[in-house]
CSV table of C-alpha atoms in Angstrom, one decimal:
chain,number,residue,atom,x,y,z
A,29,UNK,CA,0.0,0.2,-0.2
A,30,UNK,CA,0.7,3.4,-0.8
A,31,UNK,CA,0.3,5.5,2.8
A,32,UNK,CA,0.0,8.8,2.2
A,33,UNK,CA,1.2,12.3,5.5
A,34,UNK,CA,0.5,15.3,4.5
A,35,UNK,CA,1.4,18.6,6.5
A,36,UNK,CA,-1.6,19.6,8.8
A,37,UNK,CA,-3.7,22.7,7.8
A,38,UNK,CA,-5.6,23.0,10.8
A,39,UNK,CA,-5.1,26.6,12.5
A,40,UNK,CA,-1.8,26.6,14.6
A,41,UNK,CA,-1.8,22.8,14.3
A,42,UNK,CA,1.6,21.3,14.4
A,43,UNK,CA,1.2,17.6,15.3
A,44,UNK,CA,2.4,14.9,12.1
A,45,UNK,CA,0.3,12.0,11.8
A,46,UNK,CA,3.5,9.7,11.4
A,47,UNK,CA,6.9,10.4,12.9
A,48,UNK,CA,10.3,9.0,11.1
A,49,UNK,CA,10.0,5.2,13.3
A,50,UNK,CA,6.2,5.0,11.6
A,51,UNK,CA,7.8,5.3,8.5
A,52,UNK,CA,10.7,3.2,8.8
A,53,UNK,CA,8.5,0.4,10.2
A,54,UNK,CA,6.3,0.5,7.5
A,55,UNK,CA,8.1,0.8,4.5
A,56,UNK,CA,10.1,-2.4,6.5
A,57,UNK,CA,6.4,-4.0,5.9
A,58,UNK,CA,6.8,-3.3,2.2
A,59,UNK,CA,5.3,-0.2,2.0
A,60,UNK,CA,5.6,3.3,0.3
A,61,UNK,CA,5.5,5.9,2.4
A,62,UNK,CA,4.4,9.4,0.9
A,63,UNK,CA,5.6,12.4,3.4
A,64,UNK,CA,4.8,15.9,2.7
A,65,UNK,CA,8.0,18.3,2.9
A,66,UNK,CA,8.0,20.1,5.7
A,67,UNK,CA,5.0,18.0,7.3
A,68,UNK,CA,6.8,17.5,10.4
A,69,UNK,CA,8.2,20.6,10.8
A,70,UNK,CA,6.1,22.0,13.7
A,71,UNK,CA,6.7,18.7,16.1
A,72,UNK,CA,10.8,19.7,15.1
A,73,UNK,CA,11.0,16.6,12.9
A,74,UNK,CA,13.1,17.5,9.8
A,75,UNK,CA,12.6,16.3,6.3
A,76,UNK,CA,15.7,14.3,6.4
A,77,UNK,CA,15.0,12.1,9.6
A,78,UNK,CA,12.1,10.7,7.2
A,79,UNK,CA,14.2,10.3,4.1
A,80,UNK,CA,16.4,8.5,6.6
A,81,UNK,CA,13.7,6.4,7.3
A,82,UNK,CA,13.1,4.9,4.1
A,83,UNK,CA,10.0,7.6,3.7
A,84,UNK,CA,10.0,9.7,0.3
A,85,UNK,CA,9.3,13.8,0.3
A,86,UNK,CA,6.5,15.2,-2.5
A,87,UNK,CA,6.3,19.3,-2.4
A,88,UNK,CA,2.2,19.3,-2.2
A,89,UNK,CA,-0.6,17.7,-0.3
A,90,UNK,CA,-2.2,17.4,-3.9
A,91,UNK,CA,0.6,14.8,-4.2
A,92,UNK,CA,0.3,13.1,-1.2
A,93,UNK,CA,-3.8,12.9,-1.6
A,94,UNK,CA,-3.1,11.7,-5.3
A,95,UNK,CA,-0.6,9.4,-5.0
A,96,UNK,CA,-1.7,7.6,-1.3
A,97,UNK,CA,-4.1,4.6,-1.0
A,98,UNK,CA,-4.4,5.7,2.9
A,99,UNK,CA,-4.0,8.8,4.2
A,100,UNK,CA,-2.9,8.8,8.1
A,101,UNK,CA,-3.5,12.3,9.5
A,102,UNK,CA,-3.6,14.1,13.1
A,103,UNK,CA,-7.0,16.0,12.5
A,104,UNK,CA,-10.2,15.7,10.0
A,105,UNK,CA,-9.7,17.5,6.7
A,106,UNK,CA,-10.7,21.1,6.1
A,107,UNK,CA,-11.6,23.5,3.3
A,108,UNK,CA,-9.4,22.8,0.1
A,109,UNK,CA,-8.8,18.7,1.3
A,110,UNK,CA,-12.4,17.9,0.7
A,111,UNK,CA,-11.6,17.7,-2.9
A,112,UNK,CA,-8.3,16.2,-2.8
A,113,UNK,CA,-10.3,12.5,-1.6
A,114,UNK,CA,-11.3,10.0,-3.5
A,115,UNK,CA,-13.4,6.9,-3.9
A,116,UNK,CA,-11.8,4.1,-1.7
A,117,UNK,CA,-9.3,5.9,0.0
A,118,UNK,CA,-8.7,5.1,3.2
A,119,UNK,CA,-8.5,8.3,5.6
A,120,UNK,CA,-7.1,7.4,9.5
A,121,UNK,CA,-7.3,10.3,11.8
A,122,UNK,CA,-9.4,12.2,14.3
A,123,UNK,CA,-12.7,12.3,12.6
A,124,UNK,CA,-15.3,13.9,15.3
A,125,UNK,CA,-18.3,13.3,12.6
A,126,UNK,CA,-21.2,14.1,15.1
A,127,UNK,CA,-21.2,18.1,15.2
A,128,UNK,CA,-19.9,17.9,11.8
A,129,UNK,CA,-22.2,17.3,9.0
A,130,UNK,CA,-20.7,19.4,6.2
A,131,UNK,CA,-17.6,16.9,6.4
A,132,UNK,CA,-19.9,14.3,6.9
A,133,UNK,CA,-21.1,15.2,3.5
A,134,UNK,CA,-17.9,15.0,1.8
A,135,UNK,CA,-16.4,12.0,3.5
A,136,UNK,CA,-20.4,10.2,2.0
A,137,UNK,CA,-20.1,12.1,-1.1
A,138,UNK,CA,-16.3,11.0,-2.2
A,139,UNK,CA,-17.1,7.3,-0.5
A,140,UNK,CA,-14.2,7.5,1.2
A,141,UNK,CA,-13.5,4.8,4.1
A,142,UNK,CA,-13.1,7.3,7.4
A,143,UNK,CA,-11.5,5.6,10.4
A,144,UNK,CA,-11.6,7.9,13.6
A,145,UNK,CA,-9.1,7.7,15.9
A,146,UNK,CA,-11.5,8.9,19.0
A,147,UNK,CA,-14.0,5.3,18.5
A,148,UNK,CA,-11.5,3.0,18.1
A,149,UNK,CA,-12.4,0.8,21.2
A,150,UNK,CA,-11.0,-2.2,23.3
A,151,UNK,CA,-13.5,-4.5,24.5
A,152,UNK,CA,-12.8,-3.3,28.1
A,153,UNK,CA,-14.3,0.0,27.1
A,154,UNK,CA,-11.4,2.0,26.8
A,155,UNK,CA,-10.6,4.3,23.8
A,156,UNK,CA,-6.8,3.6,23.2
A,157,UNK,CA,-5.9,6.2,20.2
A,158,UNK,CA,-8.2,9.1,22.2
A,159,UNK,CA,-6.7,8.3,25.4
A,160,UNK,CA,-2.6,10.1,24.8
A,161,UNK,CA,-4.5,13.2,23.4
A,162,UNK,CA,-7.3,13.0,26.4
A,163,UNK,CA,-4.3,12.9,28.6
A,164,UNK,CA,-2.5,16.1,27.2
A,165,UNK,CA,-5.8,18.4,26.6
A,166,UNK,CA,-6.2,17.5,30.5
A,167,UNK,CA,-3.4,18.8,32.1
A,168,UNK,CA,-3.1,21.8,29.1
A,169,UNK,CA,-6.6,22.6,30.3
A,170,UNK,CA,-5.2,23.9,33.5
A,171,UNK,CA,-2.2,25.5,32.8
A,172,UNK,CA,-4.3,27.4,29.9
A,173,UNK,CA,-7.5,28.2,32.7
A,174,UNK,CA,-4.6,29.5,35.3
A,175,UNK,CA,-3.1,31.4,32.5
A,176,UNK,CA,-6.4,33.0,31.6
A,177,UNK,CA,-7.3,33.3,35.2
A,178,UNK,CA,-4.4,36.6,35.4
A,179,UNK,CA,-5.7,40.3,35.4
A,180,UNK,CA,-3.8,41.4,32.1
A,181,UNK,CA,-5.7,38.0,30.0
A,182,UNK,CA,-9.1,39.0,31.2
A,183,UNK,CA,-9.1,36.8,33.9
A,184,UNK,CA,-10.2,37.5,37.9
A,185,UNK,CA,-6.3,38.0,39.1
A,186,UNK,CA,-6.4,34.8,40.6
A,187,UNK,CA,-3.6,32.4,41.4
A,188,UNK,CA,-5.1,28.7,41.4
A,189,UNK,CA,-3.2,27.6,44.3
A,190,UNK,CA,-3.6,30.9,46.8
A,191,UNK,CA,-0.8,31.6,49.1
A,192,UNK,CA,-0.9,31.3,53.2
A,193,UNK,CA,-3.2,33.1,54.4
A,194,UNK,CA,-5.4,33.6,51.6
A,195,UNK,CA,-7.8,30.9,49.6
A,196,UNK,CA,-6.7,28.7,47.0
A,197,UNK,CA,-9.3,29.0,43.9
A,198,UNK,CA,-11.8,26.2,43.2
A,199,UNK,CA,-11.5,24.2,39.7
A,200,UNK,CA,-14.5,22.5,39.2
A,201,UNK,CA,-14.6,19.7,36.5
A,202,UNK,CA,-17.4,18.2,35.2
A,203,UNK,CA,-16.7,14.3,34.0
A,204,UNK,CA,-14.7,12.6,35.4
A,205,UNK,CA,-12.6,10.7,32.8
A,206,UNK,CA,-9.4,10.6,31.0
A,207,UNK,CA,-9.8,14.5,30.8
A,208,UNK,CA,-11.1,15.1,34.2
A,209,UNK,CA,-8.7,12.9,35.9
A,210,UNK,CA,-5.5,14.7,34.3
A,211,UNK,CA,-7.0,17.8,34.7
A,212,UNK,CA,-7.4,17.3,38.4
A,213,UNK,CA,-4.1,16.0,38.4
A,214,UNK,CA,-2.8,19.4,37.6
A,215,UNK,CA,-5.0,21.5,39.6
A,216,UNK,CA,-4.2,19.5,43.2
A,217,UNK,CA,-0.4,19.9,42.2
A,218,UNK,CA,-1.1,23.7,42.0
A,219,UNK,CA,-2.5,23.5,45.6
A,220,UNK,CA,-6.2,24.5,44.1
A,221,UNK,CA,-9.5,23.1,45.3
A,222,UNK,CA,-11.0,20.8,43.0
A,223,UNK,CA,-14.3,18.9,42.4
A,224,UNK,CA,-15.1,16.1,39.7
A,225,UNK,CA,-18.6,15.9,39.0
A,226,UNK,CA,-19.5,12.4,37.3
A,227,UNK,CA,-22.4,10.4,36.1
A,228,UNK,CA,-20.7,6.8,37.4
A,229,UNK,CA,-20.4,6.2,40.9
A,230,UNK,CA,-17.7,3.2,41.0
A,231,UNK,CA,-15.6,5.9,39.0
A,232,UNK,CA,-16.1,8.6,41.4
A,233,UNK,CA,-15.2,5.9,44.2
A,234,UNK,CA,-12.0,5.1,42.2
A,235,UNK,CA,-11.0,9.1,42.1
A,236,UNK,CA,-11.3,9.6,45.5
A,237,UNK,CA,-9.3,6.8,46.3
A,238,UNK,CA,-6.2,8.1,43.9
A,239,UNK,CA,-6.7,11.0,45.4
A,240,UNK,CA,-6.6,10.2,48.7
A,241,UNK,CA,-9.2,12.9,49.9
A,242,UNK,CA,-7.5,15.9,48.1
A,243,UNK,CA,-10.6,16.3,45.9
A,244,UNK,CA,-14.1,15.8,46.7
A,245,UNK,CA,-16.5,14.3,44.6
A,246,UNK,CA,-20.1,14.7,43.3
A,247,UNK,CA,-22.7,12.8,41.4
A,248,UNK,CA,-23.9,14.1,38.0
A,249,UNK,CA,-27.4,15.8,38.1
A,250,UNK,CA,-28.9,19.3,37.9
A,251,UNK,CA,-28.2,20.6,40.9
A,252,UNK,CA,-24.9,19.6,41.9
A,253,UNK,CA,-24.0,20.6,38.8
A,254,UNK,CA,-25.3,24.0,38.5
A,255,UNK,CA,-24.5,24.8,42.6
A,256,UNK,CA,-20.6,23.7,42.0
A,257,UNK,CA,-20.8,26.1,38.5
A,258,UNK,CA,-21.9,28.9,40.1
A,259,UNK,CA,-19.0,29.1,42.9
A,260,UNK,CA,-16.3,28.1,40.0
A,261,UNK,CA,-13.2,30.1,39.3
A,262,UNK,CA,-12.2,27.8,36.7
A,263,UNK,CA,-14.7,25.0,35.1
A,264,UNK,CA,-13.5,22.5,33.1
A,265,UNK,CA,-16.0,20.6,30.8
A,266,UNK,CA,-14.9,17.1,30.4
A,267,UNK,CA,-17.7,14.9,29.2
A,268,UNK,CA,-17.1,12.6,26.3
A,269,UNK,CA,-19.9,10.2,24.8
A,270,UNK,CA,-18.2,8.0,22.9
A,271,UNK,CA,-18.8,9.5,18.8
A,272,UNK,CA,-21.9,11.5,19.9
A,273,UNK,CA,-21.8,14.7,20.7
A,274,UNK,CA,-21.4,16.2,23.8
A,275,UNK,CA,-24.7,16.4,26.0
A,276,UNK,CA,-25.0,20.2,27.1
A,277,UNK,CA,-24.5,19.6,30.9
A,278,UNK,CA,-24.0,23.4,31.4
A,279,UNK,CA,-26.8,26.0,30.0
A,280,UNK,CA,-25.7,29.6,29.8
A,281,UNK,CA,-28.3,30.5,32.9
A,282,UNK,CA,-25.1,28.3,34.8
A,283,UNK,CA,-22.9,30.3,32.9
A,284,UNK,CA,-24.4,33.5,33.8
A,285,UNK,CA,-24.1,32.8,37.3
A,286,UNK,CA,-20.6,32.6,37.6
A,287,UNK,CA,-18.4,35.4,38.9
A,288,UNK,CA,-17.2,37.8,36.1
A,289,UNK,CA,-13.7,37.2,35.4
A,290,UNK,CA,-13.7,33.0,35.8
A,291,UNK,CA,-12.6,30.7,33.4
A,292,UNK,CA,-13.9,28.3,31.5
A,293,UNK,CA,-12.3,25.3,29.4
A,294,UNK,CA,-14.5,23.1,27.3
A,295,UNK,CA,-12.2,20.5,26.2
A,296,UNK,CA,-15.3,18.7,24.9
A,297,UNK,CA,-15.4,21.4,21.9
A,298,UNK,CA,-14.6,18.8,19.6
A,299,UNK,CA,-17.2,16.8,19.9
A,300,UNK,CA,-20.0,20.2,20.1
A,301,UNK,CA,-19.2,21.0,23.7
A,302,UNK,CA,-20.9,19.9,26.9
A,303,UNK,CA,-21.4,24.3,27.5
A,304,UNK,CA,-24.8,25.8,26.2
A,305,UNK,CA,-22.1,28.9,25.3
A,306,UNK,CA,-19.5,27.0,23.9
A,307,UNK,CA,-18.1,27.5,19.9
A,308,UNK,CA,-14.8,26.3,18.5
A,309,UNK,CA,-11.7,28.4,18.8
A,310,UNK,CA,-8.0,28.4,17.7
A,311,UNK,CA,-4.9,29.1,18.9
A,312,UNK,CA,-4.8,32.1,17.2
A,313,UNK,CA,-8.1,33.6,18.3
A,314,UNK,CA,-8.4,31.4,21.7
A,315,UNK,CA,-10.9,33.0,23.7
A,316,UNK,CA,-14.3,34.9,24.0
A,317,UNK,CA,-16.2,36.5,26.7
A,318,UNK,CA,-19.6,35.7,27.5
A,319,UNK,CA,-21.5,36.7,30.3
A,320,UNK,CA,-18.0,38.0,32.0
A,321,UNK,CA,-17.1,34.9,32.0
A,322,UNK,CA,-13.8,34.4,29.5
A,323,UNK,CA,-14.3,31.2,27.7
A,324,UNK,CA,-11.1,28.9,26.0
A,325,UNK,CA,-12.5,26.2,23.0
A,326,UNK,CA,-9.6,25.4,21.2
A,327,UNK,CA,-10.6,22.8,19.2
A,328,UNK,CA,-7.0,20.9,18.3
A,329,UNK,CA,-5.4,21.7,22.6
A,330,UNK,CA,-2.6,19.3,22.3
A,331,UNK,CA,-1.8,21.2,19.3
A,332,UNK,CA,0.4,23.7,21.1
A,333,UNK,CA,2.4,21.2,22.6
A,334,UNK,CA,3.1,19.4,19.2
A,335,UNK,CA,6.1,17.5,19.9
A,336,UNK,CA,4.8,15.7,23.3
A,337,UNK,CA,1.8,15.4,21.1
A,338,UNK,CA,3.2,13.8,18.1
A,339,UNK,CA,5.0,11.3,19.7
A,340,UNK,CA,2.3,10.1,22.5
A,341,UNK,CA,-0.1,9.7,19.8
A,342,UNK,CA,2.1,7.9,17.3
A,343,UNK,CA,2.9,5.8,19.8
A,344,UNK,CA,-0.9,4.4,19.7
A,345,UNK,CA,-1.9,4.8,16.0
A,346,UNK,CA,0.6,3.0,14.9
A,347,UNK,CA,-0.1,-0.7,15.3
A,348,UNK,CA,-3.5,0.3,13.8
A,349,UNK,CA,-2.2,2.1,10.8
A,350,UNK,CA,0.1,-1.2,10.4
A,351,UNK,CA,-2.7,-3.3,10.4
A,352,UNK,CA,-4.7,-1.1,7.9
A,353,UNK,CA,-2.0,-0.8,5.3
A,354,UNK,CA,-0.8,-4.4,5.6
A,355,UNK,CA,-4.2,-6.3,5.4
A,356,UNK,CA,-6.8,-3.8,4.1
A,357,UNK,CA,-10.1,-2.6,6.1
A,358,UNK,CA,-11.7,-5.8,6.0
A,359,UNK,CA,-9.6,-8.5,6.8
A,360,UNK,CA,-7.7,-5.8,9.4
A,361,UNK,CA,-11.0,-5.7,11.0
A,362,UNK,CA,-11.2,-9.7,11.0
A,363,UNK,CA,-8.0,-9.8,12.8
A,364,UNK,CA,-8.4,-6.7,14.9
A,365,UNK,CA,-12.5,-6.1,16.2
A,366,UNK,CA,-11.5,-3.2,17.9
A,367,UNK,CA,-11.1,-1.2,14.3
A,368,UNK,CA,-14.9,-2.1,13.5
A,369,UNK,CA,-16.0,0.7,15.9
A,370,UNK,CA,-13.2,3.1,14.1
A,371,UNK,CA,-14.7,2.6,10.9
A,372,UNK,CA,-17.4,5.9,10.8
A,373,UNK,CA,-17.9,6.2,7.3
A,374,UNK,CA,-17.8,3.5,4.3
A,375,UNK,CA,-18.9,3.6,0.6
A,376,UNK,CA,-21.1,6.4,1.1
A,377,UNK,CA,-22.8,5.2,4.4
A,378,UNK,CA,-22.2,6.2,7.9
A,379,UNK,CA,-21.0,3.1,10.0
A,380,UNK,CA,-20.9,4.8,13.4
A,381,UNK,CA,-24.5,4.7,14.9
A,382,UNK,CA,-23.5,7.5,17.5
A,383,UNK,CA,-23.0,9.8,14.3
A,384,UNK,CA,-25.6,8.5,12.2
A,385,UNK,CA,-28.3,9.8,15.2
A,386,UNK,CA,-26.5,12.8,15.8
A,387,UNK,CA,-26.9,14.1,12.2
A,388,UNK,CA,-30.4,12.1,11.3
A,389,UNK,CA,-28.5,10.2,8.5
A,390,UNK,CA,-29.0,6.4,7.8
A,391,UNK,CA,-26.7,4.2,9.8
A,392,UNK,CA,-25.6,0.9,8.3
A,393,UNK,CA,-23.2,-1.5,10.0
A,394,UNK,CA,-19.7,-1.9,8.5
A,395,UNK,CA,-20.4,-5.8,9.1
A,396,UNK,CA,-23.2,-5.4,6.4
A,397,UNK,CA,-21.1,-4.2,3.4
A,398,UNK,CA,-17.6,-5.3,3.9
């Protein structure tokens, strides 16, 4: 198979779909790998490193898309990339289709096989290709929240950990999964007062155990969310429903109840956000203010730390990329059932039920198409 690695064109997205070690592995498997010139520059990976690994450097994304059977990216195609996709091509990347009808229509119209990192699921329910970026985004959410709480950056002028004689800031995290857990680690480390809200009682018990009583846990219900949000200096949205649009658990009315200059970081923005006032922003223009509350809703947060993020991501995506390249989609799914949940679109059909339900489109099981 010919595998293509284009340069990412999303605003301030500096990650890349394969590192030289991944190119080396695919070439050793007998494949060709086309890498767009400077694709790895944002992650401090030079073209010569890809060449040394056996890759072929091509001048443009047009050449990558035209020549490759499988495209390995980080973020979903945008803008002009829609027109570069072609029938039968495999697209292996983060897709987040539930809140993206235009992208979904483009993939369906071009009969692309879209394999989404974020919905590949192991038998135990874990999401191996989403986890590392959720870890990065969770940790970053506290960094950026602390930054925007500073007065010159639009915030209340609070230090998360306080100082002796001054109370620390209140950090409220809605969602106790990977994002929420990693956010809590950072917030606790900085000395903040931390509350995690989640729907799963067993998850709350687990979090209480691993943090040794350093956090407060609350069962998710409208009353607890509203009460906690009103007291938050920094609110982290960390809700995930796999493949589906995130539920709007924090209403505009709740946001209005927050103190002026408090900060909201909605990490769920890729799936539409879990806060009613959320809208996607970019690293170039990361924030906006609603009802006096600073909103940070960057849809590719890990792109701000591309060196760390690229290597963390490709550590987990490479085994699946090798299976898809070596076996093709049908045999790869037979060999590794976790991949079946990753196929969101195939042959002009939506093959992920949550995406189909979110967009009001027919759902067709991938097994019936292969």
